mmCIF file of N, CA, C and O in Angstrom:
data_model
loop_
_atom_site.group_PDB
_atom_site.id
_atom_site.type_symbol
_atom_site.label_atom_id
_atom_site.label_comp_id
_atom_site.label_asym_id
_atom_site.label_seq_id
_atom_site.Cartn_x
_atom_site.Cartn_y
_atom_site.Cartn_z
ATOM 1 N N UNK A 686 -25.283 0.147 -0.022
ATOM 2 C CA UNK A 686 -24.005 0.088 0.638
ATOM 3 C C UNK A 686 -23.846 1.341 1.504
ATOM 4 O O UNK A 686 -24.064 2.443 1.036
ATOM 5 N N UNK A 687 -23.470 1.176 2.768
ATOM 6 C CA UNK A 687 -23.325 2.339 3.637
ATOM 7 C C UNK A 687 -22.148 3.209 3.213
ATOM 8 O O UNK A 687 -21.208 2.738 2.582
ATOM 9 N N UNK A 688 -22.241 4.496 3.568
ATOM 10 C CA UNK A 688 -21.158 5.417 3.241
ATOM 11 C C UNK A 688 -19.931 5.088 4.063
ATOM 12 O O UNK A 688 -20.019 4.711 5.213
ATOM 13 N N UNK A 689 -18.780 5.262 3.453
ATOM 14 C CA UNK A 689 -17.518 5.005 4.131
ATOM 15 C C UNK A 689 -16.848 6.338 4.429
ATOM 16 O O UNK A 689 -16.821 7.231 3.596
ATOM 17 N N UNK A 690 -16.269 6.429 5.616
ATOM 18 C CA UNK A 690 -15.547 7.629 6.014
ATOM 19 C C UNK A 690 -14.057 7.322 6.030
ATOM 20 O O UNK A 690 -13.619 6.380 6.683
ATOM 21 N N UNK A 691 -13.302 8.122 5.297
ATOM 22 C CA UNK A 691 -11.858 7.923 5.224
ATOM 23 C C UNK A 691 -11.229 8.179 6.590
ATOM 24 O O UNK A 691 -11.598 9.118 7.291
ATOM 25 N N UNK A 692 -10.277 7.323 6.961
ATOM 26 C CA UNK A 692 -9.556 7.464 8.226
ATOM 27 C C UNK A 692 -8.140 7.898 7.896
ATOM 28 O O UNK A 692 -7.445 7.237 7.121
ATOM 29 N N UNK A 693 -7.715 9.028 8.478
ATOM 30 C CA UNK A 693 -6.375 9.546 8.219
ATOM 31 C C UNK A 693 -5.391 8.878 9.170
ATOM 32 O O UNK A 693 -5.284 9.240 10.333
ATOM 33 N N UNK A 694 -4.689 7.852 8.659
ATOM 34 C CA UNK A 694 -3.725 7.106 9.459
ATOM 35 C C UNK A 694 -2.514 6.803 8.585
ATOM 36 O O UNK A 694 -2.647 6.556 7.386
ATOM 37 N N UNK A 695 -1.346 6.873 9.183
ATOM 38 C CA UNK A 695 -0.114 6.572 8.462
ATOM 39 C C UNK A 695 0.158 5.074 8.556
ATOM 40 O O UNK A 695 0.223 4.521 9.650
ATOM 41 N N UNK A 696 0.307 4.422 7.419
ATOM 42 C CA UNK A 696 0.526 2.982 7.386
ATOM 43 C C UNK A 696 1.991 2.666 7.107
ATOM 44 O O UNK A 696 2.653 3.353 6.334
ATOM 45 N N UNK A 697 2.478 1.606 7.739
ATOM 46 C CA UNK A 697 3.843 1.141 7.529
ATOM 47 C C UNK A 697 3.828 -0.056 6.581
ATOM 48 O O UNK A 697 2.775 -0.570 6.224
ATOM 49 N N UNK A 698 5.008 -0.511 6.223
ATOM 50 C CA UNK A 698 5.143 -1.733 5.441
ATOM 51 C C UNK A 698 4.597 -1.610 4.040
ATOM 52 O O UNK A 698 4.554 -0.533 3.447
ATOM 53 N N UNK A 699 4.170 -2.737 3.513
ATOM 54 C CA UNK A 699 3.680 -2.805 2.139
ATOM 55 C C UNK A 699 2.439 -1.943 1.922
ATOM 56 O O UNK A 699 2.307 -1.285 0.894
ATOM 57 N N UNK A 700 1.560 -1.922 2.898
ATOM 58 C CA UNK A 700 0.351 -1.101 2.781
ATOM 59 C C UNK A 700 0.708 0.375 2.618
ATOM 60 O O UNK A 700 0.117 1.082 1.799
ATOM 61 N N UNK A 701 1.691 0.827 3.369
ATOM 62 C CA UNK A 701 2.127 2.215 3.255
ATOM 63 C C UNK A 701 2.795 2.509 1.927
ATOM 64 O O UNK A 701 2.555 3.547 1.312
ATOM 65 N N UNK A 702 3.646 1.589 1.461
ATOM 66 C CA UNK A 702 4.345 1.782 0.192
ATOM 67 C C UNK A 702 3.387 1.796 -0.993
ATOM 68 O O UNK A 702 3.600 2.505 -1.959
ATOM 69 N N UNK A 703 2.346 0.979 -0.904
ATOM 70 C CA UNK A 703 1.393 0.910 -2.016
ATOM 71 C C UNK A 703 0.298 1.962 -1.910
ATOM 72 O O UNK A 703 -0.530 2.074 -2.797
ATOM 73 N N UNK A 704 0.302 2.725 -0.812
ATOM 74 C CA UNK A 704 -0.688 3.794 -0.663
ATOM 75 C C UNK A 704 -2.070 3.313 -0.307
ATOM 76 O O UNK A 704 -3.067 3.945 -0.674
ATOM 77 N N UNK A 705 -2.166 2.192 0.416
ATOM 78 C CA UNK A 705 -3.482 1.679 0.814
ATOM 79 C C UNK A 705 -4.222 2.718 1.646
ATOM 80 O O UNK A 705 -3.610 3.521 2.346
ATOM 81 N N UNK A 706 -5.532 2.698 1.547
ATOM 82 C CA UNK A 706 -6.366 3.651 2.267
ATOM 83 C C UNK A 706 -7.234 2.911 3.268
ATOM 84 O O UNK A 706 -7.658 1.775 3.027
ATOM 85 N N UNK A 707 -7.514 3.575 4.384
ATOM 86 C CA UNK A 707 -8.353 3.006 5.441
ATOM 87 C C UNK A 707 -9.665 3.769 5.488
ATOM 88 O O UNK A 707 -9.683 5.004 5.445
ATOM 89 N N UNK A 708 -10.753 3.016 5.595
ATOM 90 C CA UNK A 708 -12.077 3.604 5.723
ATOM 91 C C UNK A 708 -12.779 2.999 6.926
ATOM 92 O O UNK A 708 -12.609 1.816 7.227
ATOM 93 N N UNK A 709 -13.557 3.824 7.595
ATOM 94 C CA UNK A 709 -14.371 3.364 8.706
ATOM 95 C C UNK A 709 -15.711 2.929 8.143
ATOM 96 O O UNK A 709 -16.344 3.653 7.371
ATOM 97 N N UNK A 710 -16.122 1.721 8.504
ATOM 98 C CA UNK A 710 -17.409 1.198 8.042
ATOM 99 C C UNK A 710 -17.996 0.405 9.195
ATOM 100 O O UNK A 710 -17.371 -0.516 9.703
ATOM 101 N N UNK A 711 -19.166 0.766 9.594
ATOM 102 C CA UNK A 711 -19.783 0.118 10.744
ATOM 103 C C UNK A 711 -20.102 -1.332 10.422
ATOM 104 O O UNK A 711 -20.719 -1.611 9.405
ATOM 105 N N UNK A 712 -19.692 -2.272 11.180
ATOM 106 C CA UNK A 712 -18.819 -2.201 12.349
ATOM 107 C C UNK A 712 -17.396 -2.571 11.976
ATOM 108 O O UNK A 712 -17.111 -3.721 11.683
ATOM 109 N N UNK A 713 -16.498 -1.657 11.951
ATOM 110 C CA UNK A 713 -15.099 -1.978 11.692
ATOM 111 C C UNK A 713 -14.455 -1.060 10.689
ATOM 112 O O UNK A 713 -14.864 0.083 10.494
ATOM 113 N N UNK A 714 -13.412 -1.599 10.031
ATOM 114 C CA UNK A 714 -12.605 -0.811 9.114
ATOM 115 C C UNK A 714 -12.341 -1.599 7.834
ATOM 116 O O UNK A 714 -12.359 -2.825 7.831
ATOM 117 N N UNK A 715 -12.082 -0.852 6.754
ATOM 118 C CA UNK A 715 -11.716 -1.426 5.461
ATOM 119 C C UNK A 715 -10.343 -0.903 5.063
ATOM 120 O O UNK A 715 -10.016 0.244 5.327
ATOM 121 N N UNK A 716 -9.578 -1.723 4.400
ATOM 122 C CA UNK A 716 -8.286 -1.327 3.844
ATOM 123 C C UNK A 716 -8.335 -1.675 2.357
ATOM 124 O O UNK A 716 -8.615 -2.820 1.997
ATOM 125 N N UNK A 717 -8.087 -0.683 1.495
ATOM 126 C CA UNK A 717 -8.132 -0.892 0.045
ATOM 127 C C UNK A 717 -6.980 -0.172 -0.642
ATOM 128 O O UNK A 717 -6.439 0.788 -0.109
ATOM 129 N N UNK A 718 -6.641 -0.631 -1.842
ATOM 130 C CA UNK A 718 -5.681 0.084 -2.672
ATOM 131 C C UNK A 718 -6.352 1.341 -3.212
ATOM 132 O O UNK A 718 -7.567 1.367 -3.384
ATOM 133 N N UNK A 719 -5.587 2.381 -3.522
ATOM 134 C CA UNK A 719 -6.186 3.627 -4.009
ATOM 135 C C UNK A 719 -6.528 3.586 -5.490
ATOM 136 O O UNK A 719 -6.132 4.418 -6.266
ATOM 137 N N UNK A 720 -7.256 2.587 -5.884
ATOM 138 C CA UNK A 720 -7.716 2.486 -7.259
ATOM 139 C C UNK A 720 -9.143 1.960 -7.226
ATOM 140 O O UNK A 720 -9.700 1.762 -6.159
ATOM 141 N N UNK A 721 -9.731 1.752 -8.365
ATOM 142 C CA UNK A 721 -11.126 1.307 -8.449
ATOM 143 C C UNK A 721 -11.383 0.140 -7.495
ATOM 144 O O UNK A 721 -10.702 -0.875 -7.550
ATOM 145 N N UNK A 722 -12.373 0.275 -6.627
ATOM 146 C CA UNK A 722 -12.654 -0.746 -5.618
ATOM 147 C C UNK A 722 -13.031 -2.089 -6.241
ATOM 148 O O UNK A 722 -12.802 -3.134 -5.648
ATOM 149 N N UNK A 723 -13.568 -2.068 -7.435
ATOM 150 C CA UNK A 723 -13.947 -3.328 -8.082
ATOM 151 C C UNK A 723 -12.725 -4.104 -8.566
ATOM 152 O O UNK A 723 -12.784 -5.296 -8.775
ATOM 153 N N UNK A 724 -11.607 -3.414 -8.741
ATOM 154 C CA UNK A 724 -10.367 -4.042 -9.191
ATOM 155 C C UNK A 724 -9.379 -4.220 -8.041
ATOM 156 O O UNK A 724 -8.273 -4.667 -8.241
ATOM 157 N N UNK A 725 -9.776 -3.821 -6.845
ATOM 158 C CA UNK A 725 -8.844 -3.742 -5.735
ATOM 159 C C UNK A 725 -8.961 -4.916 -4.776
ATOM 160 O O UNK A 725 -9.867 -5.736 -4.866
ATOM 161 N N UNK A 726 -8.017 -4.943 -3.843
ATOM 162 C CA UNK A 726 -8.027 -5.919 -2.756
ATOM 163 C C UNK A 726 -8.695 -5.240 -1.577
ATOM 164 O O UNK A 726 -8.388 -4.096 -1.256
ATOM 165 N N UNK A 727 -9.581 -5.943 -0.903
ATOM 166 C CA UNK A 727 -10.344 -5.377 0.207
ATOM 167 C C UNK A 727 -10.083 -6.177 1.473
ATOM 168 O O UNK A 727 -10.315 -7.382 1.509
ATOM 169 N N UNK A 728 -9.551 -5.502 2.500
ATOM 170 C CA UNK A 728 -9.316 -6.132 3.795
ATOM 171 C C UNK A 728 -10.272 -5.570 4.824
ATOM 172 O O UNK A 728 -10.513 -4.365 4.857
ATOM 173 N N UNK A 729 -10.824 -6.421 5.663
ATOM 174 C CA UNK A 729 -11.770 -5.984 6.698
ATOM 175 C C UNK A 729 -11.267 -6.408 8.065
ATOM 176 O O UNK A 729 -10.595 -7.429 8.202
ATOM 177 N N UNK A 730 -11.632 -5.613 9.087
ATOM 178 C CA UNK A 730 -11.259 -5.964 10.446
ATOM 179 C C UNK A 730 -11.950 -5.076 11.456
ATOM 180 O O UNK A 730 -12.494 -4.017 11.107
ATOM 181 N N UNK A 731 -11.927 -5.501 12.715
ATOM 182 C CA UNK A 731 -12.532 -4.718 13.789
ATOM 183 C C UNK A 731 -11.659 -3.543 14.191
ATOM 184 O O UNK A 731 -12.122 -2.625 14.857
ATOM 185 N N UNK A 732 -10.382 -3.575 13.804
ATOM 186 C CA UNK A 732 -9.467 -2.465 14.057
ATOM 187 C C UNK A 732 -8.706 -2.189 12.766
ATOM 188 O O UNK A 732 -8.745 -2.985 11.823
ATOM 189 N N UNK A 733 -7.996 -1.072 12.746
ATOM 190 C CA UNK A 733 -7.192 -0.735 11.570
ATOM 191 C C UNK A 733 -6.136 -1.817 11.344
ATOM 192 O O UNK A 733 -5.924 -2.265 10.217
ATOM 193 N N UNK A 734 -5.495 -2.260 12.419
ATOM 194 C CA UNK A 734 -4.458 -3.291 12.301
ATOM 195 C C UNK A 734 -5.030 -4.588 11.723
ATOM 196 O O UNK A 734 -4.404 -5.213 10.860
ATOM 197 N N UNK A 735 -6.202 -5.004 12.177
ATOM 198 C CA UNK A 735 -6.822 -6.225 11.647
ATOM 199 C C UNK A 735 -7.159 -6.061 10.175
ATOM 200 O O UNK A 735 -6.980 -6.986 9.380
ATOM 201 N N UNK A 736 -7.673 -4.884 9.795
ATOM 202 C CA UNK A 736 -8.023 -4.643 8.390
ATOM 203 C C UNK A 736 -6.779 -4.685 7.509
ATOM 204 O O UNK A 736 -6.794 -5.270 6.426
ATOM 205 N N UNK A 737 -5.676 -4.095 7.977
ATOM 206 C CA UNK A 737 -4.432 -4.095 7.206
ATOM 207 C C UNK A 737 -3.868 -5.510 7.102
ATOM 208 O O UNK A 737 -3.424 -5.932 6.030
ATOM 209 N N UNK A 738 -3.890 -6.258 8.196
ATOM 210 C CA UNK A 738 -3.402 -7.643 8.161
ATOM 211 C C UNK A 738 -4.234 -8.500 7.209
ATOM 212 O O UNK A 738 -3.694 -9.300 6.445
ATOM 213 N N UNK A 739 -5.556 -8.337 7.245
ATOM 214 C CA UNK A 739 -6.444 -9.072 6.347
ATOM 215 C C UNK A 739 -6.172 -8.685 4.897
ATOM 216 O O UNK A 739 -6.117 -9.536 4.010
ATOM 217 N N UNK A 740 -5.969 -7.392 4.658
ATOM 218 C CA UNK A 740 -5.662 -6.892 3.318
ATOM 219 C C UNK A 740 -4.345 -7.480 2.821
ATOM 220 O O UNK A 740 -4.235 -7.909 1.672
ATOM 221 N N UNK A 741 -3.345 -7.519 3.706
ATOM 222 C CA UNK A 741 -2.028 -8.051 3.350
ATOM 223 C C UNK A 741 -2.124 -9.522 2.942
ATOM 224 O O UNK A 741 -1.545 -9.936 1.940
ATOM 225 N N UNK A 742 -2.873 -10.318 3.698
ATOM 226 C CA UNK A 742 -3.064 -11.735 3.364
ATOM 227 C C UNK A 742 -3.761 -11.893 2.016
ATOM 228 O O UNK A 742 -3.370 -12.727 1.201
ATOM 229 N N UNK A 743 -4.802 -11.097 1.796
ATOM 230 C CA UNK A 743 -5.541 -11.191 0.531
ATOM 231 C C UNK A 743 -4.697 -10.722 -0.645
ATOM 232 O O UNK A 743 -4.777 -11.291 -1.738
ATOM 233 N N UNK A 744 -3.877 -9.689 -0.434
ATOM 234 C CA UNK A 744 -3.000 -9.223 -1.503
ATOM 235 C C UNK A 744 -2.003 -10.310 -1.889
ATOM 236 O O UNK A 744 -1.810 -10.589 -3.080
ATOM 237 N N UNK A 745 -1.380 -10.944 -0.905
ATOM 238 C CA UNK A 745 -0.420 -12.016 -1.189
ATOM 239 C C UNK A 745 -1.083 -13.167 -1.942
ATOM 240 O O UNK A 745 -0.526 -13.699 -2.899
ATOM 241 N N UNK A 746 -2.287 -13.549 -1.522
ATOM 242 C CA UNK A 746 -3.019 -14.622 -2.205
ATOM 243 C C UNK A 746 -3.364 -14.213 -3.634
ATOM 244 O O UNK A 746 -3.245 -15.012 -4.566
ATOM 245 N N UNK A 747 -3.769 -12.963 -3.815
ATOM 246 C CA UNK A 747 -4.120 -12.469 -5.145
ATOM 247 C C UNK A 747 -2.899 -12.493 -6.061
ATOM 248 O O UNK A 747 -2.992 -12.907 -7.219
ATOM 249 N N UNK A 748 -1.746 -12.049 -5.537
ATOM 250 C CA UNK A 748 -0.532 -12.023 -6.349
ATOM 251 C C UNK A 748 -0.071 -13.426 -6.722
ATOM 252 O O UNK A 748 0.429 -13.648 -7.834
ATOM 253 N N UNK A 749 -0.248 -14.392 -5.808
ATOM 254 C CA UNK A 749 0.129 -15.789 -6.105
ATOM 255 C C UNK A 749 -0.750 -16.385 -7.203
ATOM 256 O O UNK A 749 -0.292 -17.203 -7.992
ATOM 257 N N UNK A 750 -2.018 -15.997 -7.242
ATOM 258 C CA UNK A 750 -2.982 -16.620 -8.157
ATOM 259 C C UNK A 750 -3.328 -15.749 -9.356
ATOM 260 O O UNK A 750 -4.264 -16.070 -10.089
ATOM 261 N N UNK A 751 -2.601 -14.675 -9.591
ATOM 262 C CA UNK A 751 -2.970 -13.740 -10.652
ATOM 263 C C UNK A 751 -2.515 -14.230 -12.022
ATOM 264 O O UNK A 751 -1.677 -15.117 -12.143
ATOM 265 N N UNK A 752 -3.076 -13.607 -13.028
ATOM 266 C CA UNK A 752 -2.720 -13.911 -14.407
ATOM 267 C C UNK A 752 -2.084 -12.675 -15.037
ATOM 268 O O UNK A 752 -2.138 -11.579 -14.477
ATOM 269 N N UNK A 753 -1.505 -12.844 -16.209
ATOM 270 C CA UNK A 753 -0.888 -11.727 -16.913
ATOM 271 C C UNK A 753 -1.927 -10.652 -17.219
ATOM 272 O O UNK A 753 -3.068 -10.956 -17.552
ATOM 273 N N UNK A 754 -1.527 -9.400 -17.058
ATOM 274 C CA UNK A 754 -2.433 -8.289 -17.349
ATOM 275 C C UNK A 754 -3.354 -7.926 -16.208
ATOM 276 O O UNK A 754 -4.224 -7.072 -16.362
ATOM 277 N N UNK A 755 -3.195 -8.542 -15.057
ATOM 278 C CA UNK A 755 -4.024 -8.238 -13.898
ATOM 279 C C UNK A 755 -3.733 -6.803 -13.446
ATOM 280 O O UNK A 755 -2.575 -6.448 -13.215
ATOM 281 N N UNK A 756 -4.760 -5.941 -13.304
ATOM 282 C CA UNK A 756 -4.511 -4.548 -12.948
ATOM 283 C C UNK A 756 -3.879 -4.365 -11.564
ATOM 284 O O UNK A 756 -3.104 -3.432 -11.364
ATOM 285 N N UNK A 757 -4.176 -5.235 -10.626
ATOM 286 C CA UNK A 757 -3.575 -5.140 -9.295
ATOM 287 C C UNK A 757 -2.092 -5.447 -9.373
ATOM 288 O O UNK A 757 -1.261 -4.741 -8.804
ATOM 289 N N UNK A 758 -1.728 -6.483 -10.116
ATOM 290 C CA UNK A 758 -0.328 -6.853 -10.284
ATOM 291 C C UNK A 758 0.426 -5.726 -10.988
ATOM 292 O O UNK A 758 1.530 -5.348 -10.575
ATOM 293 N N UNK A 759 -0.167 -5.163 -12.023
ATOM 294 C CA UNK A 759 0.472 -4.062 -12.749
ATOM 295 C C UNK A 759 0.715 -2.873 -11.821
ATOM 296 O O UNK A 759 1.780 -2.263 -11.842
ATOM 297 N N UNK A 760 -0.276 -2.551 -10.982
ATOM 298 C CA UNK A 760 -0.151 -1.430 -10.052
ATOM 299 C C UNK A 760 0.963 -1.693 -9.028
ATOM 300 O O UNK A 760 1.814 -0.840 -8.791
ATOM 301 N N UNK A 761 0.981 -2.879 -8.448
ATOM 302 C CA UNK A 761 1.986 -3.225 -7.438
ATOM 303 C C UNK A 761 3.380 -3.198 -8.049
ATOM 304 O O UNK A 761 4.313 -2.646 -7.468
ATOM 305 N N UNK A 762 3.546 -3.758 -9.239
ATOM 306 C CA UNK A 762 4.849 -3.757 -9.897
ATOM 307 C C UNK A 762 5.317 -2.341 -10.201
ATOM 308 O O UNK A 762 6.489 -2.016 -10.025
ATOM 309 N N UNK A 763 4.408 -1.498 -10.662
ATOM 310 C CA UNK A 763 4.757 -0.116 -10.981
ATOM 311 C C UNK A 763 5.237 0.626 -9.733
ATOM 312 O O UNK A 763 6.274 1.290 -9.759
ATOM 313 N N UNK A 764 4.530 0.491 -8.632
ATOM 314 C CA UNK A 764 4.900 1.195 -7.399
ATOM 315 C C UNK A 764 6.207 0.646 -6.831
ATOM 316 O O UNK A 764 7.108 1.409 -6.475
ATOM 317 N N UNK A 765 6.327 -0.670 -6.742
ATOM 318 C CA UNK A 765 7.520 -1.255 -6.131
ATOM 319 C C UNK A 765 8.776 -1.050 -6.977
ATOM 320 O O UNK A 765 9.870 -0.936 -6.441
ATOM 321 N N UNK A 766 8.630 -0.994 -8.278
ATOM 322 C CA UNK A 766 9.808 -0.790 -9.123
ATOM 323 C C UNK A 766 10.289 0.661 -9.070
ATOM 324 O O UNK A 766 11.441 0.942 -9.399
ATOM 325 N N UNK A 767 9.437 1.572 -8.624
ATOM 326 C CA UNK A 767 9.836 2.981 -8.565
ATOM 327 C C UNK A 767 10.286 3.408 -7.167
ATOM 328 O O UNK A 767 10.654 4.557 -6.972
ATOM 329 N N UNK A 768 10.283 2.492 -6.196
ATOM 330 C CA UNK A 768 10.705 2.839 -4.845
ATOM 331 C C UNK A 768 12.050 2.216 -4.526
ATOM 332 O O UNK A 768 12.397 1.156 -5.037
ATOM 333 N N UNK A 769 12.794 2.899 -3.701
ATOM 334 C CA UNK A 769 14.103 2.425 -3.266
ATOM 335 C C UNK A 769 13.936 1.810 -1.880
ATOM 336 O O UNK A 769 13.317 2.421 -1.007
ATOM 337 N N UNK A 770 14.457 0.590 -1.638
ATOM 338 C CA UNK A 770 14.349 -0.012 -0.310
ATOM 339 C C UNK A 770 14.965 0.896 0.762
ATOM 340 O O UNK A 770 15.905 1.645 0.490
ATOM 341 N N UNK A 771 14.429 0.825 1.973
ATOM 342 C CA UNK A 771 14.866 1.695 3.064
ATOM 343 C C UNK A 771 16.361 1.588 3.339
ATOM 344 O O UNK A 771 17.031 2.597 3.549
ATOM 345 N N UNK A 772 16.897 0.362 3.337
ATOM 346 C CA UNK A 772 18.324 0.208 3.638
ATOM 347 C C UNK A 772 19.197 0.815 2.541
ATOM 348 O O UNK A 772 20.266 1.354 2.810
ATOM 349 N N UNK A 773 18.733 0.781 1.300
ATOM 350 C CA UNK A 773 19.487 1.390 0.201
ATOM 351 C C UNK A 773 19.403 2.912 0.302
ATOM 352 O O UNK A 773 20.405 3.614 0.134
ATOM 353 N N UNK A 774 18.210 3.431 0.622
ATOM 354 C CA UNK A 774 18.056 4.870 0.769
ATOM 355 C C UNK A 774 18.908 5.391 1.917
ATOM 356 O O UNK A 774 19.515 6.459 1.816
ATOM 357 N N UNK A 775 19.007 4.635 2.996
ATOM 358 C CA UNK A 775 19.848 5.013 4.130
ATOM 359 C C UNK A 775 21.309 5.110 3.695
ATOM 360 O O UNK A 775 22.029 6.040 4.085
ATOM 361 N N UNK A 776 21.757 4.156 2.892
ATOM 362 C CA UNK A 776 23.125 4.180 2.355
ATOM 363 C C UNK A 776 23.330 5.425 1.504
ATOM 364 O O UNK A 776 24.333 6.132 1.647
ATOM 365 N N UNK A 777 22.393 5.688 0.600
ATOM 366 C CA UNK A 777 22.495 6.876 -0.247
ATOM 367 C C UNK A 777 22.574 8.142 0.591
ATOM 368 O O UNK A 777 23.382 9.021 0.320
ATOM 369 N N UNK A 778 21.711 8.238 1.592
ATOM 370 C CA UNK A 778 21.682 9.424 2.437
ATOM 371 C C UNK A 778 22.992 9.616 3.185
ATOM 372 O O UNK A 778 23.435 10.743 3.398
ATOM 373 N N UNK A 779 23.605 8.522 3.586
ATOM 374 C CA UNK A 779 24.839 8.597 4.350
ATOM 375 C C UNK A 779 26.041 8.960 3.475
ATOM 376 O O UNK A 779 26.866 9.789 3.846
ATOM 377 N N UNK A 780 26.155 8.351 2.317
ATOM 378 C CA UNK A 780 27.343 8.527 1.493
ATOM 379 C C UNK A 780 27.169 9.493 0.325
ATOM 380 O O UNK A 780 28.153 9.946 -0.250
ATOM 381 N N UNK A 781 25.950 9.777 -0.036
ATOM 382 C CA UNK A 781 25.701 10.717 -1.120
ATOM 383 C C UNK A 781 24.687 11.759 -0.656
ATOM 384 O O UNK A 781 23.548 11.776 -1.110
ATOM 385 N N UNK A 782 25.103 12.656 0.245
ATOM 386 C CA UNK A 782 24.154 13.644 0.765
ATOM 387 C C UNK A 782 23.675 14.572 -0.352
ATOM 388 O O UNK A 782 24.415 14.867 -1.291
ATOM 389 N N UNK A 783 22.461 15.011 -0.216
ATOM 390 C CA UNK A 783 21.874 15.923 -1.191
ATOM 391 C C UNK A 783 22.510 17.296 -0.993
ATOM 392 O O UNK A 783 22.562 17.808 0.119
ATOM 393 N N UNK A 784 23.000 17.839 -2.065
ATOM 394 C CA UNK A 784 23.616 19.172 -1.985
ATOM 395 C C UNK A 784 22.529 20.226 -2.136
ATOM 396 O O UNK A 784 21.656 20.121 -2.994
ATOM 397 N N UNK A 785 22.619 21.216 -1.279
ATOM 398 C CA UNK A 785 21.644 22.313 -1.332
ATOM 399 C C UNK A 785 21.968 23.235 -2.499
ATOM 400 O O UNK A 785 23.125 23.548 -2.756
ATOM 401 N N UNK A 786 20.928 23.649 -3.183
ATOM 402 C CA UNK A 786 21.118 24.592 -4.280
ATOM 403 C C UNK A 786 21.336 25.985 -3.698
ATOM 404 O O UNK A 786 20.698 26.385 -2.743
ATOM 405 N N UNK A 787 22.250 26.727 -4.315
ATOM 406 C CA UNK A 787 22.542 28.073 -3.815
ATOM 407 C C UNK A 787 21.740 29.097 -4.550
ATOM 408 O O UNK A 787 21.397 29.016 -5.631
#
């Protein structure tokens, strides 16, 4: 298997929230979850956007067809349950500003 070089790119959407990583692999790019590659979802594409879109489709299919105790499902549930949706965070920021410690 050829060596993969990590690509430093900021991802939006679900890939960004789950901490997906991008790697350059000739010819193209890979998108994976930051856990064991054998347990992860792997998206491939000729560009970063194609790899992320492919990864997103495969993740959705995996979640639809998963069974109890699936490590990918456990990881996704753990991350999503600990994050606050953007619109809720915006509300918090507007009405409950963080007070600076003196």
